[in-house]
CSV table of C-alpha atoms in Angstrom, one decimal:
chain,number,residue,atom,x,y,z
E,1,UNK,CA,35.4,198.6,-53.6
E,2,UNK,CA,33.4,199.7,-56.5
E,3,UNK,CA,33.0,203.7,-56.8
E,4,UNK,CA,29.7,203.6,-56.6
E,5,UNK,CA,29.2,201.4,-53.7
E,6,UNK,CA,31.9,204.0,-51.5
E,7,UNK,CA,29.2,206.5,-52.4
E,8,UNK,CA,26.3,204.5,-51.2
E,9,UNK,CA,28.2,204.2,-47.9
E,10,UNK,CA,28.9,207.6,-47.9
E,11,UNK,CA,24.6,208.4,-48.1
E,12,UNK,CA,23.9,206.1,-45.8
E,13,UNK,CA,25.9,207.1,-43.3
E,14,UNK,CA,25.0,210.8,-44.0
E,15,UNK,CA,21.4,210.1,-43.4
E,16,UNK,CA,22.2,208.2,-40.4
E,17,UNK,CA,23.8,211.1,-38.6
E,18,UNK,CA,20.7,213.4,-39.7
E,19,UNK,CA,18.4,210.8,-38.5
E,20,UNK,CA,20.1,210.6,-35.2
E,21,UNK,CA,20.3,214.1,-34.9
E,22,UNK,CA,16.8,215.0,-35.4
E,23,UNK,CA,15.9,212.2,-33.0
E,24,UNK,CA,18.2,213.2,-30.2
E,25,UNK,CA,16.7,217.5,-30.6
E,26,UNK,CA,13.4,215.2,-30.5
E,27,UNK,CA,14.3,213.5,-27.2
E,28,UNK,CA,16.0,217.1,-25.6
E,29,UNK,CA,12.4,218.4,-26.9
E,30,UNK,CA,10.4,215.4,-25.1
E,31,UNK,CA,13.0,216.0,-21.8
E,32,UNK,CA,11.8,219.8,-21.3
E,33,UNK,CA,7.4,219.2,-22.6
E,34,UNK,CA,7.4,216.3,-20.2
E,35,UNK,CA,6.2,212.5,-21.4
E,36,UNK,CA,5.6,211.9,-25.2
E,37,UNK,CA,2.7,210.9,-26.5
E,38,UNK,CA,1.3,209.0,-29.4
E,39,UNK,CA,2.4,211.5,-31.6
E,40,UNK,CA,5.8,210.9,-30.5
E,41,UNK,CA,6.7,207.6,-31.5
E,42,UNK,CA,9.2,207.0,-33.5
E,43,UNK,CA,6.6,204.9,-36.4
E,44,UNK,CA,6.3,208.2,-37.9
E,45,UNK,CA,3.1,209.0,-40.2
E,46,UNK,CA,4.4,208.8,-43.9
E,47,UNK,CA,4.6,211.7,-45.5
E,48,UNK,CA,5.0,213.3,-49.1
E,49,UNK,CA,8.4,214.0,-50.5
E,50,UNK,CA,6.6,217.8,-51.7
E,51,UNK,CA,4.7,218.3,-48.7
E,52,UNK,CA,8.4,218.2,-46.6
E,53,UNK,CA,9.8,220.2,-49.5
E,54,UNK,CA,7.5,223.2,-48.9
E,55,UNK,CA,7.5,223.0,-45.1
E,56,UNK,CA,11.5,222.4,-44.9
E,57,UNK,CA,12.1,225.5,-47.6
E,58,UNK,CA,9.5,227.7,-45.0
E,59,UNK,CA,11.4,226.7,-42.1
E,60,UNK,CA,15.0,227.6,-43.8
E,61,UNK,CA,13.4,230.7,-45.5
E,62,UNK,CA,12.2,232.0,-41.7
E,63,UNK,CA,15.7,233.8,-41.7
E,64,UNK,CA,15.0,235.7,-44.3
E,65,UNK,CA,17.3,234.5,-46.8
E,66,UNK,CA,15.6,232.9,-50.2
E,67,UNK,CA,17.2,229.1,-50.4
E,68,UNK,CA,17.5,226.6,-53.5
E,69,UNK,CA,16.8,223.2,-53.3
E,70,UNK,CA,20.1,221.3,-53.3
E,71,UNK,CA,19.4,217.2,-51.9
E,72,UNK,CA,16.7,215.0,-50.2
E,73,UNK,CA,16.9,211.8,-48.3
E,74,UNK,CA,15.1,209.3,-46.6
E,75,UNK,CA,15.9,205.9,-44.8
E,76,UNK,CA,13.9,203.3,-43.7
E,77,UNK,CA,14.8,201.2,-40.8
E,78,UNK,CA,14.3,197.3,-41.3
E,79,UNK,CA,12.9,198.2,-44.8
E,80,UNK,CA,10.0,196.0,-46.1
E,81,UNK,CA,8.4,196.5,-49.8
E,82,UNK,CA,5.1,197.3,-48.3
E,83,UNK,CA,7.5,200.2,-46.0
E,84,UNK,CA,9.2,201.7,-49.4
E,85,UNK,CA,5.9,202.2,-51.2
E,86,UNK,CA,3.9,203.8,-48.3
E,87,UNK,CA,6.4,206.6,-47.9
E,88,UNK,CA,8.7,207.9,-45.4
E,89,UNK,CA,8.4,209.3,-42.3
E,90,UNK,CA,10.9,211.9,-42.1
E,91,UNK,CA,13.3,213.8,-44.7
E,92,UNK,CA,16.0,215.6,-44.8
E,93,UNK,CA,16.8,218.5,-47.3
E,94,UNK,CA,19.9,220.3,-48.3
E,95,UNK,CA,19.2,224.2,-49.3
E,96,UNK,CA,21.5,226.7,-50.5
E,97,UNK,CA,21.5,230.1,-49.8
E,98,UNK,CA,23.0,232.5,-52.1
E,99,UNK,CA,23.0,235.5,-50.5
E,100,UNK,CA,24.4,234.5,-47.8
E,101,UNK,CA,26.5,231.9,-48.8
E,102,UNK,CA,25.7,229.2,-46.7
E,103,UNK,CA,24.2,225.7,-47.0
E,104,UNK,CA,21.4,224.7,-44.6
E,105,UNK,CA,20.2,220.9,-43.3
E,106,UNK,CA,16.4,220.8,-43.0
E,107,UNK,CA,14.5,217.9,-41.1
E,108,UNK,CA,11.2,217.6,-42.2
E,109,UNK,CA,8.3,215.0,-40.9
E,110,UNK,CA,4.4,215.2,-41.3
E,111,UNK,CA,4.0,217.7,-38.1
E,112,UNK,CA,7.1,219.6,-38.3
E,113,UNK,CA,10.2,220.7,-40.0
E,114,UNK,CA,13.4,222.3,-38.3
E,115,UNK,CA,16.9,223.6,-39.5
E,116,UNK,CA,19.4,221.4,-38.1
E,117,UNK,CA,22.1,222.9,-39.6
E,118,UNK,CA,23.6,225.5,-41.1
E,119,UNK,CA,27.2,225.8,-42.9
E,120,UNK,CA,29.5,228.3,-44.6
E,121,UNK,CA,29.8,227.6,-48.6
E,122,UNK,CA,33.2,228.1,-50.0
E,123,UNK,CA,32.0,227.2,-53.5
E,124,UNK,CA,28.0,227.1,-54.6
E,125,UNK,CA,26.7,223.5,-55.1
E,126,UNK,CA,24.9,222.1,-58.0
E,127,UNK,CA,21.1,222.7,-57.3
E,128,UNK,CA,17.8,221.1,-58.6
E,129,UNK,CA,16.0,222.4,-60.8
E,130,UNK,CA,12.1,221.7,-61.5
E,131,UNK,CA,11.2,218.4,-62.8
E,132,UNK,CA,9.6,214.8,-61.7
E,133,UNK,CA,11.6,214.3,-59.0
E,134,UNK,CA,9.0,216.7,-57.1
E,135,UNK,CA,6.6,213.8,-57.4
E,136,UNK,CA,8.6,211.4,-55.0
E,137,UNK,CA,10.6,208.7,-55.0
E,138,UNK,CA,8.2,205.7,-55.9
E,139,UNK,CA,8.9,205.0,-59.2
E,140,UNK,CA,12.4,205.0,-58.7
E,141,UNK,CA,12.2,202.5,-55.9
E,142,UNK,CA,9.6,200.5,-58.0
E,143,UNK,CA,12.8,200.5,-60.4
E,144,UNK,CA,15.1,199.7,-57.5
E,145,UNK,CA,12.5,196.7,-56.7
E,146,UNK,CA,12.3,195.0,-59.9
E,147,UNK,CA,16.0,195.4,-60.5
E,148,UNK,CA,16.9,193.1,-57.5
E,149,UNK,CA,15.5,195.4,-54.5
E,150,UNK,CA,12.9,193.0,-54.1
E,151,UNK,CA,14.7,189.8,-54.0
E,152,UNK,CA,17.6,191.7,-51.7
E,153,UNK,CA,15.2,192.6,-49.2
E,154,UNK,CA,13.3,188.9,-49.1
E,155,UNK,CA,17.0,187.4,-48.3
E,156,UNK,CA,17.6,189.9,-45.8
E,157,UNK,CA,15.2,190.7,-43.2
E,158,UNK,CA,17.4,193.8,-41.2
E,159,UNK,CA,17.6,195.8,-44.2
E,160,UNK,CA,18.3,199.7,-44.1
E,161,UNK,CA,17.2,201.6,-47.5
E,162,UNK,CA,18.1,204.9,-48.2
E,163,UNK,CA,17.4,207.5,-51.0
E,164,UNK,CA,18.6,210.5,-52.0
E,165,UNK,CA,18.6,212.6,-54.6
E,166,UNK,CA,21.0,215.2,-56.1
E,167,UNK,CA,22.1,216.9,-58.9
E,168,UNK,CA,25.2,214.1,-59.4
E,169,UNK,CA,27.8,215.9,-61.7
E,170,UNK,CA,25.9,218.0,-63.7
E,171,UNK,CA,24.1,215.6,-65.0
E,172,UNK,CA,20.7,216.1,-64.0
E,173,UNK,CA,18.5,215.2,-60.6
E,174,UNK,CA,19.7,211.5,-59.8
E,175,UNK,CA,17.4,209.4,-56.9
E,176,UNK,CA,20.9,207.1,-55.4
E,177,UNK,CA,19.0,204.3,-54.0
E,178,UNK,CA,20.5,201.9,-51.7
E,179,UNK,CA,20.2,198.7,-49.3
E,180,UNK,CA,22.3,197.7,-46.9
E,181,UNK,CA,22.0,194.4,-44.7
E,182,UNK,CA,22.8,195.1,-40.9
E,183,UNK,CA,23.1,191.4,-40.8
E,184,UNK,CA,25.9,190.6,-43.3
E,185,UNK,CA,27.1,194.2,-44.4
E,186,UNK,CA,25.6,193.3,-48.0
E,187,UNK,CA,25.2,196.1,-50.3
E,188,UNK,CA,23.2,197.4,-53.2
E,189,UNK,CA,23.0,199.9,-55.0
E,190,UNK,CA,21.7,201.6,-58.0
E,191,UNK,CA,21.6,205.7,-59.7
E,192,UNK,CA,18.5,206.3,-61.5
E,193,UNK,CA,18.0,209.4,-63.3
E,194,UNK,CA,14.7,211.3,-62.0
E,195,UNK,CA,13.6,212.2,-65.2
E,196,UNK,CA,13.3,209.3,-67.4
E,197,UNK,CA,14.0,206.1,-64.8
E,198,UNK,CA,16.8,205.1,-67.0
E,199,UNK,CA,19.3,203.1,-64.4
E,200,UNK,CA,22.4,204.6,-65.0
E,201,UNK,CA,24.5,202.3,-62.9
E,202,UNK,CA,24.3,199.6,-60.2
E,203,UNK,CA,26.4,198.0,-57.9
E,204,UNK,CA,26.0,195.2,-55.4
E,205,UNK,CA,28.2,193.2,-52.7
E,206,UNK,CA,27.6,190.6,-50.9
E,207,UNK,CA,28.5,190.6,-47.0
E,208,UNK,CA,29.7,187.9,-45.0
E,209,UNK,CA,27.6,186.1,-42.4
C-alpha cells in the first residue's frame, strides 16, 4: 500500500480512539450528573479550530507547565460537503511540554476542553509554529473537495473524513486530509501544506464492495 495511504490509516485510526475516548469520560460523566440533556447529544455545536486551540492550551496549561502546540484533528462521522464546511464539533490537540518533558492529548468541543492524556517524551517532537493554519481547516478541505473529495463523498454515502495537521518532517504545518468509505474500505487521501495550499501529495484506493 502506498506510503501515504498507511499514514492516512494511521490518523484515522488515531482520531478514532480519541474520539471514543472522550465520548466514553462523556458517558462516565453523564452516569454520575444523572440523564443528559440537549446539550449532550452527540450532534455537537461546530466549533472554531482557534477557539479549541485556546481552551485546550488553558486546560493543559492548568498544571502549571507552559505547552507548545504540536497536532490537531478532527473527524466527521458520515461526512457530507455541507458537514466539512460548517466545522467540527470536537478536536483533539497534541501539546508538548518542555519542562517537564511530556506530551499531553487535549479534547476540546464548544462547552469544554479536558486533558485526556498525558505521556513521557523520550525525544521533543516537531512543534507548530505561528502561521495560517490558526485560521482552520477550510481552505484545505475546499482543496481536498475540488481535488476529488467532492466526487468521493457523492459515490459514497458512509464516509469518515479526518484532518489533521502536523509539522510533517520538518517541513512545515501540513493539514493530512483523508476519506475513508465504511462501506467498501475506499481511501483518499491528500497532504496540503497550510501555508500556501500547494497539494504536496495524494493518494487514493478503491475498496471492494
Amino acid at each position: 500500500m502506498d506510503r501515504l495511504l498507511k499514514v492516512m490509516l494511521l490518523v484515522l485510526a488515531i482520531i478514532c480512539v480519541s474520539l471514543y475516548g472522550y465520548l466514553f469520560w462523556s458517558s462516565r460523566v453523564e452516569e454520575r450528573s444523572g440523564p443528559a440533556g440537549p446539550a449532550a447529544s452527540l450532534a455537537q455545536e461546530s466549533v472554531d479550530l482557534w477557539e479549541a486551540y485556546e481552551r485546550a492550551r488553558t486546560s493543559a496549561e492548568e498544571s502549571g507547565a507552559a505547552v507548545q502546540p504540536v497536532s490537531a484533528s478532527a473527524q466527521w462521522q458520515s461526512a457530507t460537503e455541507d458537514a466539512l464546511l460548517n466545522g467540527a464539533g470536537q478536536w483533539s490537540f497534541g501539546f508538548y511540554a518542555p519542562d517537564d518533558q511530556k506530551t499531553l492529548s487535549v479534547v476540546a468541543t464548544k462547552e469544554s476542553a479536558r486533558v485526556a492524556s498525558q505521556t513521557p517524551a523520550r525525544d521533543a517532537p516537531m512543534t507548530l509554529a505561528e502561521g495560517t493554519w490558526e485560521e482552520g481547516p477550510r481552505d484545505p478541505l475546499l482543496v481536498f473537495l475540488a481535488r476529488g473529495g467532492r466526487e468521493f463523498l457523492e459515490r459514497h454515502e458512509e464516509t469518515v473524513v479526518s484532518v489533521h495537521l502536523a509539522n510533517r518532517d520538518g517541513e512545515g504545518s501540513l493539514w493530512d486530509v483523508a476519506a475513508l468509505s465504511t462501506d467498501d474500505r475506499s481511501v483518499l487521501a491528500l497532504r496540503i501544506d497550510a501555508e500556501t495550499l500547494e497539494v504536496r501529495s495524494s493518494a487514493s484506493k478503491d475498496g471492494e464492495e
